[in-house]
Amino acid sequence: MTLRGIVQKLDLIPLGGTGEQNLDKKVTGCYASDLLSDVMANSKEGNIWITLQIHANVIAVATLNDLTGIIFVNGRKPEQETLEKARDKNIPLFMSKLQTYELAGKMYQLGII
Amino acid sequence: MESTYVQEFKVIGGDFLRAGQVSTRIKSILKDIGINHSIVRRISICAYEAEMNVVMYAQRGKILFSMNPRKTHITVEDEGPGIEDIELAMREGYSTATSEMQEMGFGAGMGLPNIKKNADTFHISSVVGKGTKLQIGVMI
Ligand SMILES: Nc1ncnc2c1ncn2[C@@H]1O[C@H](COP(=O)(O)OP(=O)(O)OP(=O)(O)O)[C@@H](O)[C@H]1O
Ligand SMILES: [Mg+2]
């Protein structure tokens, strides 16, 4: 499934001009974690990342792992620096009103594994 | 003679805003010259975890990145508290990260073990009160 498809099906809210040009990228899977070293070790190229970490360091993690995007859960809004870095590195950011467990469950039902 | 590419980067302790810049730079150099994905990934993990440890625990550090057609080498040397018990620090799950760092998602105690896992050669030495030095090699 493409990033665009996931955004539509899961009602993700795109955040301020980050990576619109990536919406046609294929999402290879999903990884949900709030521990940065864990994401470094276990996420895979093309994964979308579910987290409640909203500070700027998430952008380096997403860039280094070639992730297709980051979804902030619980309606958390990223810090300003996070948005700026995301624009700079072309990493799409989204917000979901759902909690990690619910969002991951819906993602799984979509066949994103 | 094999040609060798060398670049040195500085890392400032406590600067979480710029943290990750050096490893991101190293990754883009490797990607631009077309190094195999899985190798780029392994080097990125090593560089990132080493860089973050300097940011989290040391005052300042230098990262020396060098590469020839057969291998890449990363030396990370910092001025900082050093590590008293290296064997303990290498254990998965061991961490002295502060609660602020933990809130930011650091401090899983996975950094050093993951460097070791992803490197072909790995050496760590430390002098308490002076600093820590990592030498990481990955074959291309
Ligand atoms: N450069 C360093 N200077 C001083 N102490 C260090 C340094 N690097 C690591 N340590 C010590 O070793 C411990 C383990 O490091 P490691 O990178 O494995 O885990 P962490 O940094 O605590 O957590 P994570 O890397 O998962 O975010 C650290 O908590 C710290 O006590
Ligand atoms: Mg670490």
Tab-separated table of C-alpha atoms and ligand atoms in Angstrom:
chain	number	residue	atom	x	y	z
A	1	MET	CA	0.000	0.000	0.000
A	2	THR	CA	1.150	3.547	-0.641
A	3	LEU	CA	1.558	6.191	2.005
A	4	ARG	CA	-1.413	8.011	0.493
A	5	GLY	CA	-3.640	4.954	0.962
A	6	ILE	CA	-2.680	4.609	4.606
A	7	VAL	CA	-3.240	8.291	5.290
A	8	GLN	CA	-6.762	8.059	3.840
A	9	LYS	CA	-7.762	4.767	5.467
A	10	LEU	CA	-6.492	5.675	8.930
A	11	ASP	CA	-7.559	9.334	8.954
A	12	LEU	CA	-4.029	10.545	9.540
A	13	ILE	CA	-3.581	14.284	9.747
A	14	PRO	CA	-0.668	15.503	7.583
A	15	LEU	CA	1.500	18.020	9.379
A	16	GLY	CA	2.667	21.298	7.901
A	17	GLY	CA	4.151	20.741	4.486
A	18	THR	CA	6.297	17.744	5.302
A	19	GLY	CA	7.046	15.429	2.421
A	20	GLU	CA	3.903	15.642	0.269
A	21	GLN	CA	6.022	14.469	-2.630
A	22	ASN	CA	6.421	11.105	-0.897
A	23	LEU	CA	2.748	10.155	-0.794
A	24	ASP	CA	3.119	7.665	-3.628
A	25	LYS	CA	5.905	5.760	-1.895
A	26	LYS	CA	5.192	2.175	-0.988
A	27	VAL	CA	5.014	1.421	2.722
A	28	THR	CA	6.843	-1.851	3.380
A	29	GLY	CA	5.581	-2.344	6.912
A	30	CYS	CA	5.144	-0.629	10.222
A	31	TYR	CA	7.172	-0.346	13.388
A	32	ALA	CA	5.754	0.959	16.675
A	33	SER	CA	8.184	1.985	19.404
A	34	ASP	CA	9.191	4.921	21.563
A	35	LEU	CA	12.762	3.766	22.131
A	36	LEU	CA	15.060	5.271	19.539
A	37	SER	CA	17.765	2.582	19.697
A	38	ASP	CA	15.079	-0.049	19.272
A	39	VAL	CA	13.830	1.667	16.117
A	40	MET	CA	17.424	1.940	14.878
A	41	ALA	CA	17.926	-1.778	15.431
A	42	ASN	CA	14.617	-3.204	14.273
A	43	SER	CA	12.782	-0.967	11.819
A	44	LYS	CA	13.201	-1.723	8.138
A	45	GLU	CA	13.623	0.422	5.065
A	46	GLY	CA	10.288	1.803	3.886
A	47	ASN	CA	8.499	1.212	7.203
A	48	ILE	CA	6.137	3.755	8.660
A	49	TRP	CA	6.886	4.523	12.310
A	50	ILE	CA	4.311	4.937	15.077
A	51	THR	CA	5.589	6.812	18.147
A	52	LEU	CA	4.750	9.349	20.808
A	53	GLN	CA	8.219	10.906	20.668
A	54	ILE	CA	7.780	14.361	19.148
A	55	HIS	CA	11.256	15.877	19.555
A	56	ALA	CA	13.637	16.555	16.669
A	57	ASN	CA	15.786	13.444	17.121
A	58	VAL	CA	13.092	11.310	15.510
A	59	ILE	CA	13.974	12.863	12.149
A	60	ALA	CA	17.552	11.563	12.240
A	61	VAL	CA	16.248	8.099	13.102
A	62	ALA	CA	13.739	8.188	10.237
A	63	THR	CA	16.357	9.501	7.798
A	64	LEU	CA	18.977	6.924	8.774
A	65	ASN	CA	16.514	4.071	8.365
A	66	ASP	CA	14.828	5.347	5.186
A	67	LEU	CA	11.425	5.259	6.859
A	68	THR	CA	8.447	6.444	4.769
A	69	GLY	CA	7.009	8.592	7.536
A	70	ILE	CA	6.300	9.121	11.210
A	71	ILE	CA	2.901	9.049	12.907
A	72	PHE	CA	2.577	10.791	16.267
A	73	VAL	CA	-0.135	9.188	18.371
A	74	ASN	CA	-2.514	10.475	21.057
A	75	GLY	CA	-2.927	13.689	19.063
A	76	ARG	CA	0.548	14.840	19.992
A	77	LYS	CA	1.898	17.728	17.946
A	78	PRO	CA	5.598	17.761	17.069
A	79	GLU	CA	7.934	20.462	18.269
A	80	GLN	CA	8.817	23.274	15.862
A	81	GLU	CA	12.367	21.950	15.333
A	82	THR	CA	10.932	18.566	14.427
A	83	LEU	CA	8.791	20.117	11.693
A	84	GLU	CA	11.704	22.135	10.345
A	85	LYS	CA	13.998	19.130	10.207
A	86	ALA	CA	11.287	17.012	8.610
A	87	ARG	CA	10.896	19.565	5.807
A	88	ASP	CA	14.643	19.714	5.361
A	89	LYS	CA	15.017	15.915	5.206
A	90	ASN	CA	11.785	15.326	3.352
A	91	ILE	CA	10.235	13.066	5.994
A	92	PRO	CA	6.417	13.046	6.006
A	93	LEU	CA	4.868	13.588	9.450
A	94	PHE	CA	1.341	12.740	10.518
A	95	MET	CA	-0.783	12.911	13.608
A	96	SER	CA	-3.362	10.400	14.778
A	97	LYS	CA	-5.945	10.862	17.502
A	98	LEU	CA	-5.617	7.175	18.332
A	99	GLN	CA	-3.291	5.524	20.818
A	100	THR	CA	-0.443	3.328	19.668
A	101	TYR	CA	-2.308	0.071	20.353
A	102	GLU	CA	-5.397	1.083	18.403
A	103	LEU	CA	-3.493	2.594	15.501
A	104	ALA	CA	-1.169	-0.391	15.218
A	105	GLY	CA	-4.194	-2.698	15.273
A	106	LYS	CA	-5.854	-0.818	12.422
A	107	MET	CA	-2.609	-0.768	10.505
A	108	TYR	CA	-2.361	-4.541	10.896
A	109	GLN	CA	-5.940	-4.982	9.678
A	110	LEU	CA	-5.022	-3.050	6.550
A	111	GLY	CA	-2.493	-5.761	5.840
A	112	ILE	CA	0.510	-3.634	6.741
A	113	ILE	CA	2.738	-6.018	8.659
B	1	MET	CA	48.109	2.304	-3.416
B	2	GLU	CA	44.434	2.333	-2.510
B	3	SER	CA	42.877	5.751	-2.266
B	4	THR	CA	41.379	6.596	1.102
B	5	TYR	CA	38.659	9.114	1.839
B	6	VAL	CA	38.878	10.758	5.248
B	7	GLN	CA	36.612	13.241	6.969
B	8	GLU	CA	36.511	14.500	10.519
B	9	PHE	CA	33.421	15.728	12.370
B	10	LYS	CA	32.949	17.375	15.744
B	11	VAL	CA	30.245	16.434	18.220
B	12	ILE	CA	29.165	18.667	21.101
B	13	GLY	CA	28.043	17.035	24.338
B	14	GLY	CA	24.481	17.850	25.362
B	15	ASP	CA	23.532	19.305	21.984
B	16	PHE	CA	20.426	17.215	21.316
B	17	LEU	CA	19.258	19.544	18.571
B	18	ARG	CA	22.207	18.790	16.319
B	19	ALA	CA	22.483	15.186	17.480
B	20	GLY	CA	22.388	12.770	14.577
B	21	GLN	CA	23.814	15.239	12.066
B	22	VAL	CA	27.154	13.491	11.726
B	23	SER	CA	25.703	10.028	11.207
B	24	THR	CA	23.172	11.426	8.732
B	25	ARG	CA	26.058	13.036	6.826
B	26	ILE	CA	28.069	9.801	6.791
B	27	LYS	CA	25.033	7.920	5.546
B	28	SER	CA	24.455	10.334	2.688
B	29	ILE	CA	28.115	10.099	1.617
B	30	LEU	CA	27.828	6.292	1.455
B	31	LYS	CA	24.475	6.393	-0.300
B	32	ASP	CA	25.731	8.882	-2.898
B	33	ILE	CA	28.597	6.650	-3.933
B	34	GLY	CA	26.256	3.705	-4.251
B	35	ILE	CA	27.313	1.450	-1.396
B	36	ASN	CA	25.051	-1.566	-0.867
B	37	HIS	CA	21.961	-0.741	1.246
B	38	SER	CA	22.449	-3.251	3.995
B	39	ILE	CA	26.025	-2.109	4.505
B	40	VAL	CA	24.989	1.545	4.597
B	41	ARG	CA	22.438	0.594	7.204
B	42	ARG	CA	24.963	-1.196	9.413
B	43	ILE	CA	27.394	1.720	9.261
B	44	SER	CA	24.563	4.187	9.957
B	45	ILE	CA	23.532	2.305	13.088
B	46	CYS	CA	27.127	2.245	14.367
B	47	ALA	CA	27.689	5.934	13.621
B	48	TYR	CA	24.384	7.025	15.125
B	49	GLU	CA	24.710	5.092	18.377
B	50	ALA	CA	28.302	6.239	18.854
B	51	GLU	CA	27.406	9.853	18.085
B	52	MET	CA	24.444	9.775	20.494
B	53	ASN	CA	26.595	8.417	23.293
B	54	VAL	CA	28.956	11.376	22.924
B	55	VAL	CA	25.967	13.757	22.976
B	56	MET	CA	24.458	12.026	26.006
B	57	TYR	CA	27.475	11.338	28.169
B	58	ALA	CA	30.532	13.346	27.088
B	59	GLN	CA	31.563	17.005	26.897
B	60	ARG	CA	32.747	16.845	23.330
B	61	GLY	CA	34.012	14.380	20.783
B	62	LYS	CA	35.490	13.823	17.341
B	63	ILE	CA	34.322	11.356	14.759
B	64	LEU	CA	36.842	10.323	12.141
B	65	PHE	CA	35.274	8.620	9.156
B	66	SER	CA	37.526	6.952	6.616
B	67	MET	CA	36.876	4.665	3.734
B	68	ASN	CA	38.755	2.772	1.060
B	69	PRO	CA	37.351	0.428	-1.603
B	70	ARG	CA	37.311	-2.473	0.863
B	71	LYS	CA	36.227	-1.064	4.183
B	72	THR	CA	34.967	1.856	6.196
B	73	HIS	CA	36.341	2.860	9.537
B	74	ILE	CA	34.847	5.095	12.208
B	75	THR	CA	36.843	6.295	15.193
B	76	VAL	CA	34.879	8.110	17.870
B	77	GLU	CA	36.926	9.732	20.574
B	78	ASP	CA	35.425	11.839	23.341
B	79	GLU	CA	36.418	13.912	26.321
B	80	GLY	CA	34.094	12.892	29.088
B	81	PRO	CA	33.570	10.792	32.193
B	82	GLY	CA	34.804	7.580	30.599
B	83	ILE	CA	33.366	4.160	31.379
B	84	GLU	CA	34.331	2.396	34.577
B	85	ASP	CA	33.151	-1.104	33.720
B	86	ILE	CA	33.181	-1.667	29.979
B	87	GLU	CA	31.847	-5.212	30.227
B	88	LEU	CA	28.813	-3.927	32.103
B	89	ALA	CA	28.294	-1.038	29.663
B	90	MET	CA	28.317	-3.522	26.775
B	91	ARG	CA	25.495	-5.539	28.317
B	92	GLU	CA	22.130	-5.147	26.612
B	93	GLY	CA	19.762	-3.153	28.822
B	94	TYR	CA	22.429	-1.503	30.952
B	95	SER	CA	22.069	2.274	30.954
B	96	THR	CA	22.853	5.279	33.115
B	97	ALA	CA	20.682	7.622	31.022
B	98	THR	CA	18.905	10.309	33.048
B	99	SER	CA	15.113	10.358	33.324
B	100	GLU	CA	15.023	13.281	30.859
B	101	MET	CA	16.912	11.194	28.320
B	102	GLN	CA	14.622	8.241	28.955
B	103	GLU	CA	11.602	10.411	28.329
B	104	MET	CA	13.097	11.260	24.941
B	105	GLY	CA	13.380	7.571	24.133
B	106	PHE	CA	17.083	7.171	24.859
B	107	GLY	CA	18.552	4.829	27.406
B	108	ALA	CA	17.368	1.409	26.272
B	109	GLY	CA	20.923	0.224	26.801
B	110	MET	CA	21.017	-1.019	23.222
B	111	GLY	CA	23.513	1.386	21.653
B	112	LEU	CA	26.848	-0.278	22.362
B	113	PRO	CA	25.550	-3.853	21.885
B	114	ASN	CA	24.084	-2.833	18.529
B	115	ILE	CA	27.337	-1.250	17.418
B	116	LYS	CA	29.114	-4.496	18.223
B	117	LYS	CA	26.466	-6.520	16.410
B	118	ASN	CA	26.684	-4.448	13.231
B	119	ALA	CA	30.451	-3.951	13.055
B	120	ASP	CA	32.932	-6.376	11.508
B	121	THR	CA	35.596	-5.110	13.890
B	122	PHE	CA	34.936	-3.271	17.135
B	123	HIS	CA	37.221	-2.008	19.842
B	124	ILE	CA	36.365	0.102	22.858
B	125	SER	CA	38.719	1.635	25.378
B	126	SER	CA	38.129	4.167	28.091
B	127	VAL	CA	39.923	6.076	30.820
B	128	VAL	CA	37.752	7.156	33.728
B	129	GLY	CA	37.766	10.938	34.051
B	130	LYS	CA	39.265	11.399	30.578
B	131	GLY	CA	37.170	9.859	27.870
B	132	THR	CA	36.176	6.977	25.660
B	133	LYS	CA	37.352	5.757	22.274
B	134	LEU	CA	35.497	3.474	19.884
B	135	GLN	CA	37.014	1.962	16.765
B	136	ILE	CA	34.483	0.522	14.378
B	137	GLY	CA	35.182	-1.190	11.094
B	138	VAL	CA	32.704	-2.383	8.482
B	139	MET	CA	33.795	-4.197	5.315
B	140	ILE	CA	32.214	-2.908	2.112
C	1	LIG	N1	30.926	7.823	25.367
C	1	LIG	C1	30.554	7.437	26.586
C	1	LIG	N2	31.039	8.072	27.699
C	1	LIG	C2	30.660	7.679	28.934
C	1	LIG	N3	29.813	6.673	29.188
C	1	LIG	C3	29.307	6.003	28.126
C	1	LIG	C4	29.643	6.344	26.785
C	1	LIG	N4	29.006	5.498	25.959
C	1	LIG	C5	28.294	4.682	26.735
C	1	LIG	N5	28.474	4.960	28.049
C	1	LIG	C6	27.891	4.232	29.193
C	1	LIG	O1	27.478	2.956	28.773
C	1	LIG	C7	26.063	2.783	28.968
C	1	LIG	C8	25.489	1.916	27.875
C	1	LIG	O2	25.581	2.583	26.608
C	1	LIG	P1	24.578	2.184	25.445
C	1	LIG	O3	24.827	3.055	24.294
C	1	LIG	O4	24.662	0.706	25.213
C	1	LIG	O5	23.140	2.441	26.091
C	1	LIG	P2	22.438	3.846	26.415
C	1	LIG	O6	23.152	4.957	25.729
C	1	LIG	O7	22.307	3.937	27.870
C	1	LIG	O8	20.995	3.641	25.766
C	1	LIG	P3	20.630	3.657	24.198
C	1	LIG	O9	21.917	3.650	23.434
C	1	LIG	O10	19.829	2.425	23.973
C	1	LIG	O11	19.841	4.905	23.974
C	1	LIG	C9	25.525	4.186	29.027
C	1	LIG	O12	24.303	4.281	29.720
C	1	LIG	C10	26.654	4.937	29.746
C	1	LIG	O13	26.610	4.670	31.133
C	2	MG	MG	23.637	4.812	23.671
